[in-house]
Short mmCIF file of C-alpha atoms in Angstrom, two decimals:
data_model
loop_
_atom_site.label_atom_id
_atom_site.label_comp_id
_atom_site.label_asym_id
_atom_site.label_seq_id
_atom_site.Cartn_x
_atom_site.Cartn_y
_atom_site.Cartn_z
CA MET A 1 -103.12 7.40 145.13
CA PRO A 2 -106.00 9.42 144.52
CA LEU A 3 -107.51 11.86 147.30
CA THR A 4 -110.39 8.81 148.39
CA HIS A 5 -113.02 8.27 152.03
CA THR A 6 -114.24 6.32 153.94
CA VAL A 7 -117.88 6.31 155.62
CA PRO A 8 -118.68 8.31 157.66
CA ARG A 9 -116.31 10.77 155.10
CA ILE A 10 -113.15 10.87 156.34
CA ALA A 11 -110.55 11.51 152.93
CA TYR A 12 -107.31 10.02 152.77
CA GLU A 13 -103.81 9.28 151.15
CA SER A 14 -101.66 6.88 149.83
CA GLU A 15 -98.48 5.87 148.92
CA GLY A 16 -96.14 2.82 148.17
CA THR A 17 -97.16 -0.36 147.02
CA SER A 18 -94.76 -2.72 149.46
CA GLY A 19 -93.91 -3.10 152.97
CA SER A 20 -95.38 -2.88 156.04
CA PRO A 21 -98.32 -0.63 156.39
CA VAL A 22 -97.60 2.85 158.32
CA LEU A 23 -100.56 4.92 159.59
CA LEU A 24 -100.13 8.85 159.62
CA VAL A 25 -101.84 11.04 162.42
CA MET A 26 -101.47 14.79 162.05
CA GLY A 27 -102.13 17.24 164.63
CA PHE A 28 -104.66 20.04 166.11
CA GLY A 29 -106.27 21.93 162.35
CA MET A 30 -103.68 20.07 160.15
CA ARG A 31 -104.51 17.99 157.51
CA GLY A 32 -102.78 15.27 156.07
CA MET A 33 -100.80 16.53 153.57
CA MET A 34 -98.24 18.22 156.42
CA TRP A 35 -96.98 14.61 156.93
CA GLN A 36 -95.69 14.97 152.96
CA THR A 37 -91.46 15.38 155.07
CA GLN A 38 -92.91 11.37 155.90
CA SER A 39 -95.00 10.30 153.40
CA ARG A 40 -92.66 11.02 150.54
CA GLU A 41 -89.08 9.15 152.12
CA LEU A 42 -91.14 6.74 154.06
CA SER A 43 -93.56 5.36 151.74
CA LYS A 44 -90.05 4.36 149.43
CA THR A 45 -90.82 0.92 152.39
CA HIS A 46 -93.61 1.02 153.19
CA ARG A 47 -97.86 1.74 152.95
CA VAL A 48 -98.26 4.91 153.97
CA ALA A 49 -101.75 6.71 154.80
CA THR A 50 -101.98 10.11 155.53
CA PHE A 51 -105.93 11.48 156.75
CA ASP A 52 -107.18 14.02 157.44
CA HIS A 53 -108.96 14.67 160.65
CA ARG A 54 -113.13 15.13 160.98
CA GLY A 55 -113.84 18.96 158.75
CA LEU A 56 -111.38 19.60 157.91
CA GLY A 57 -110.26 19.47 153.85
CA GLY A 58 -112.12 17.06 152.64
CA SER A 59 -113.40 15.20 155.75
CA GLU A 60 -117.83 15.74 157.04
CA GLU A 61 -117.85 18.16 159.49
CA GLY A 62 -116.45 17.08 163.32
CA GLN A 63 -119.56 16.49 165.38
CA LYS A 64 -120.43 18.13 168.56
CA GLY A 65 -118.50 16.98 171.25
CA LEU A 66 -116.44 14.71 169.27
CA SER A 67 -113.69 13.14 171.36
CA MET A 68 -110.36 11.18 171.46
CA ALA A 69 -111.98 8.22 171.20
CA ASP A 70 -113.75 9.06 167.64
CA MET A 71 -110.97 10.87 166.42
CA ALA A 72 -109.69 7.05 167.17
CA LYS A 73 -112.81 5.92 164.88
CA ASP A 74 -111.71 7.32 162.61
CA ALA A 75 -107.53 6.47 161.48
CA LEU A 76 -109.44 2.86 162.34
CA SER A 77 -111.59 3.06 159.45
CA VAL A 78 -109.26 3.99 156.91
CA ALA A 79 -106.58 1.25 158.44
CA ASP A 80 -109.89 -0.94 157.23
CA ALA A 81 -110.09 0.58 154.08
CA LEU A 82 -106.64 0.12 152.92
CA GLY A 83 -107.09 -3.71 154.39
CA PHE A 84 -104.89 -2.90 156.79
CA GLY A 85 -104.29 -5.47 159.13
CA SER A 86 -101.68 -5.04 161.24
CA MET A 87 -99.96 -1.35 161.42
CA HIS A 88 -96.73 1.19 162.61
CA VAL A 89 -98.76 4.32 164.44
CA VAL A 90 -96.68 7.94 164.09
CA GLY A 91 -98.88 10.67 166.00
CA VAL A 92 -97.83 14.58 166.50
CA SER A 93 -99.24 16.56 169.15
CA MET A 94 -103.08 15.87 169.11
CA GLY A 95 -101.90 12.96 166.31
CA GLY A 96 -100.14 11.76 169.27
CA MET A 97 -102.95 11.90 171.30
CA VAL A 98 -105.32 10.19 169.20
CA ALA A 99 -102.28 7.86 168.16
CA GLN A 100 -102.76 6.18 172.16
CA HIS A 101 -106.40 6.09 171.33
CA VAL A 102 -105.91 4.01 168.39
CA ALA A 103 -102.67 1.94 170.11
CA LEU A 104 -105.11 1.39 173.31
CA THR A 105 -108.02 0.35 171.55
CA GLU A 106 -106.04 -1.96 168.72
CA MET A 107 -102.94 -3.31 170.48
CA ARG A 108 -102.89 -5.72 168.76
CA ARG A 109 -102.98 -4.40 165.46
CA VAL A 110 -100.35 -1.90 166.34
CA ARG A 111 -97.20 -3.41 165.16
CA SER A 112 -95.53 -0.66 166.67
CA LEU A 113 -96.02 3.32 167.98
CA THR A 114 -94.36 6.07 167.55
CA LEU A 115 -95.85 10.22 169.98
CA ILE A 116 -93.96 12.89 168.47
CA ALA A 117 -94.40 16.53 170.76
CA THR A 118 -97.63 14.93 172.50
CA HIS A 119 -98.93 13.65 176.27
CA PRO A 120 -101.04 11.03 178.24
CA GLY A 121 -103.19 13.81 179.33
CA GLY A 122 -103.70 15.13 182.59
CA ARG A 123 -103.65 17.92 185.44
CA LEU A 124 -102.55 20.76 183.07
CA ALA A 125 -100.80 18.58 180.36
CA TRP A 126 -102.35 20.75 177.86
CA LEU A 127 -101.22 24.03 179.27
CA PRO A 128 -98.24 25.77 176.95
CA PRO A 129 -95.37 27.75 178.53
CA LEU A 130 -96.23 30.90 178.18
CA LYS A 131 -94.52 31.90 174.84
CA GLY A 132 -96.50 29.36 173.15
CA VAL A 133 -99.92 30.52 174.64
CA GLN A 134 -99.72 33.52 173.73
CA CYS A 135 -98.14 32.76 169.58
CA PHE A 136 -101.09 29.94 169.80
CA VAL A 137 -103.92 33.02 170.52
CA ARG A 138 -101.91 35.28 167.72
CA ALA A 139 -101.89 32.45 165.58
CA GLN A 140 -106.28 31.21 165.53
CA THR A 141 -106.84 35.56 163.67
CA GLY A 142 -106.00 37.96 162.50
CA PRO A 143 -104.34 39.50 159.03
CA VAL A 144 -102.69 35.97 157.51
CA ALA A 145 -98.97 37.51 157.45
CA SER A 146 -99.09 38.49 161.00
CA ARG A 147 -100.69 34.57 161.66
CA MET A 148 -97.98 32.93 160.00
CA ARG A 149 -95.21 34.66 162.16
CA ALA A 150 -96.83 33.63 165.45
CA PHE A 151 -97.50 30.63 163.66
CA GLU A 152 -93.49 30.36 162.94
CA GLU A 153 -92.38 31.55 166.24
CA LEU A 154 -95.08 28.40 167.64
CA LEU A 155 -93.13 25.85 165.66
CA TYR A 156 -89.75 25.89 165.44
CA PRO A 157 -86.68 28.06 167.37
CA GLN A 158 -85.41 30.89 166.38
CA ALA A 159 -81.43 29.85 165.76
CA PHE A 160 -83.48 27.57 162.87
CA LEU A 161 -86.06 30.64 161.33
CA ASP A 162 -82.63 32.40 160.48
CA THR A 163 -80.44 29.36 158.74
CA CYS A 164 -83.89 27.78 157.34
CA ASP A 165 -85.43 27.44 153.84
CA ARG A 166 -87.61 30.01 154.02
CA ARG A 167 -88.85 28.59 150.72
CA GLU A 168 -89.97 25.46 151.26
CA LEU A 169 -90.77 27.26 154.82
CA SER A 170 -93.61 29.52 153.85
CA LYS A 171 -94.88 26.82 151.22
CA ARG A 172 -94.77 25.02 154.17
CA MET A 173 -97.11 28.08 156.22
CA ASN A 174 -99.42 28.57 153.62
CA ASN A 175 -100.94 25.03 153.27
CA SER A 176 -101.55 24.99 156.78
CA VAL A 177 -102.07 28.71 157.90
CA GLY A 178 -103.59 30.11 153.73
CA LEU A 179 -106.28 27.56 154.71
CA PRO A 180 -107.24 27.73 158.31
CA ALA A 181 -109.13 25.14 160.05
CA PRO A 182 -112.95 25.90 160.53
CA LYS A 183 -113.52 27.16 164.17
CA LYS A 184 -115.92 25.22 165.17
CA THR A 185 -112.91 21.99 164.16
CA ARG A 186 -110.76 23.88 166.06
CA LEU A 187 -113.26 23.93 168.79
CA SER A 188 -114.27 20.82 169.20
CA GLN A 189 -110.09 19.36 168.93
CA LEU A 190 -109.68 21.74 171.93
CA ARG A 191 -112.32 20.41 173.39
CA ALA A 192 -110.51 16.07 173.51
CA VAL A 193 -107.38 17.63 173.94
CA PHE A 194 -108.64 19.05 177.16
CA ASN A 195 -110.15 15.44 178.30
CA HIS A 196 -107.68 13.62 177.33
CA ASP A 197 -106.19 11.23 179.79
CA THR A 198 -104.83 8.32 179.22
CA ARG A 199 -101.99 8.21 181.73
CA ALA A 200 -103.59 4.65 183.91
CA ARG A 201 -104.17 2.57 180.35
CA LEU A 202 -100.43 2.91 178.83
CA GLY A 203 -99.27 0.06 181.51
CA SER A 204 -101.28 -1.65 179.48
CA LEU A 205 -99.56 -1.26 176.12
CA ARG A 206 -97.41 -3.82 175.08
CA MET A 207 -95.76 -2.31 171.69
CA PRO A 208 -92.64 -1.32 171.17
CA THR A 209 -92.68 2.88 171.31
CA LEU A 210 -90.43 5.35 170.64
CA ILE A 211 -91.21 8.94 172.15
CA VAL A 212 -89.80 11.58 170.17
CA ARG A 213 -88.89 14.09 172.62
CA PRO A 214 -88.82 18.83 171.06
CA GLY A 215 -86.19 19.95 173.76
CA GLN A 216 -87.38 23.39 172.66
CA ASP A 217 -91.12 22.86 172.48
CA VAL A 218 -93.46 25.51 173.44
CA LEU A 219 -96.20 23.92 172.65
CA ILE A 220 -96.56 21.41 174.12
CA ASN A 221 -93.70 21.13 177.35
CA PRO A 222 -91.08 19.02 176.93
CA ARG A 223 -91.74 17.26 180.85
CA ASN A 224 -95.11 15.63 178.66
CA SER A 225 -92.00 13.18 176.93
CA ASP A 226 -90.76 12.32 179.66
CA THR A 227 -93.84 10.87 181.69
CA LEU A 228 -95.03 9.29 178.68
CA ALA A 229 -91.15 7.03 179.00
CA ARG A 230 -92.30 6.58 182.61
CA LEU A 231 -96.00 5.03 182.18
CA LEU A 232 -95.32 3.55 179.11
CA PRO A 233 -93.26 -0.44 179.74
CA HIS A 234 -91.32 -0.13 176.47
CA ALA A 235 -90.63 3.17 174.73
CA GLU A 236 -87.27 4.39 173.79
CA VAL A 237 -87.13 8.46 173.69
CA MET A 238 -85.07 9.81 170.97
CA ARG A 239 -84.01 13.84 171.79
CA LEU A 240 -83.28 16.44 169.97
CA GLU A 241 -82.38 19.18 171.87
CA ASP A 242 -82.45 22.05 169.25
CA ALA A 243 -85.70 21.16 168.14
CA GLY A 244 -88.75 22.92 168.20
CA HIS A 245 -92.64 21.20 168.14
CA GLY A 246 -92.78 21.21 164.14
CA VAL A 247 -90.18 18.46 164.74
CA ILE A 248 -90.96 17.18 161.73
CA PHE A 249 -90.43 19.37 159.28
CA GLN A 250 -86.97 21.18 161.15
CA SER A 251 -85.57 17.54 162.21
CA ALA A 252 -87.41 15.66 158.83
CA THR A 253 -83.68 13.18 158.11
CA GLN A 254 -82.68 12.71 161.28
CA LEU A 255 -86.32 11.38 162.13
CA ASN A 256 -87.06 9.49 158.95
CA ARG A 257 -84.82 7.98 159.47
CA ARG A 258 -84.88 7.00 163.06
CA LEU A 259 -89.13 5.62 162.18
CA LEU A 260 -87.77 3.12 159.39
CA ASP A 261 -85.09 1.62 161.50
CA HIS A 262 -88.04 1.54 164.65
CA PHE A 263 -90.49 0.12 161.98
CA ALA A 264 -87.77 -2.66 160.46
CA ALA A 265 -86.54 -2.92 164.46
CA ALA A 266 -91.00 -4.19 165.25
CA ASP A 267 -90.94 -6.02 162.12
CA ARG A 268 -88.34 -8.46 162.65
CA ALA A 269 -89.18 -8.29 166.48
CA LEU A 270 -92.64 -9.37 164.89
CA GLY A 271 -91.33 -12.09 162.66
CA ASP A 272 -90.27 -13.76 165.84
CA GLU A 273 -92.53 -13.93 167.00
CA ARG A 274 -94.78 -15.64 164.67
CA GLU A 275 -91.46 -17.78 163.59
CA ALA A 276 -92.10 -18.94 167.45
CA SER A 277 -94.47 -20.04 167.72
CA LEU A 278 -94.98 -22.51 164.44
#
């Protein structure tokens, strides 16, 4: 579907014409198009929505003091515009933090939750390992070629970079690094990440939750996935020990398969609940 907007102006796209709805929430500084490896596959059997956070792509510039709650409202405005009554919510990295707030705000509308390479907040949960800090800083400034290399190292283990399809990876890197997010937007999102903390509330969530734990993540410590698993009552962990923070591209085939299974199980459980109440 062509790019459309909500009010305030949040640019979104949708694919697929049938099946239970899926809302995909992207991470720090990235546009919704970065979900392409998922949306293409998931939309064969589901209605799938992606969108640009405030200040990115076709969306209005973020306001001063933007919070996770604000970004969750934007995500829900996309769901409302598309008529998604209840949906599967999937978030990666910062998008996983936004997804937690969506679930906490509208529990009854979330059929299932998937949290990929993310954390629940708290003291220094956002602080990456030293390599991640170095790569993150290098990826924000300087010539495009230098930023692209730093971004590759931030997202993918060297073993993957040595063996992957470089043409496909270059296209993806151009989409993410070639047009960087405005500085104001990045700072606003960083503040939201620093202030994110859902630890005390996650125990109230009852929807089936899939936590994707990339074992080679140098941006968000994999131990944060273990913390999420302890805090969420109905959580399962998908461990991808060789994957980095860019798991949605690196392990797309495995991840997409598991997402579809996760959605199907949640849909069946919801159907059984409704049948039992009749």
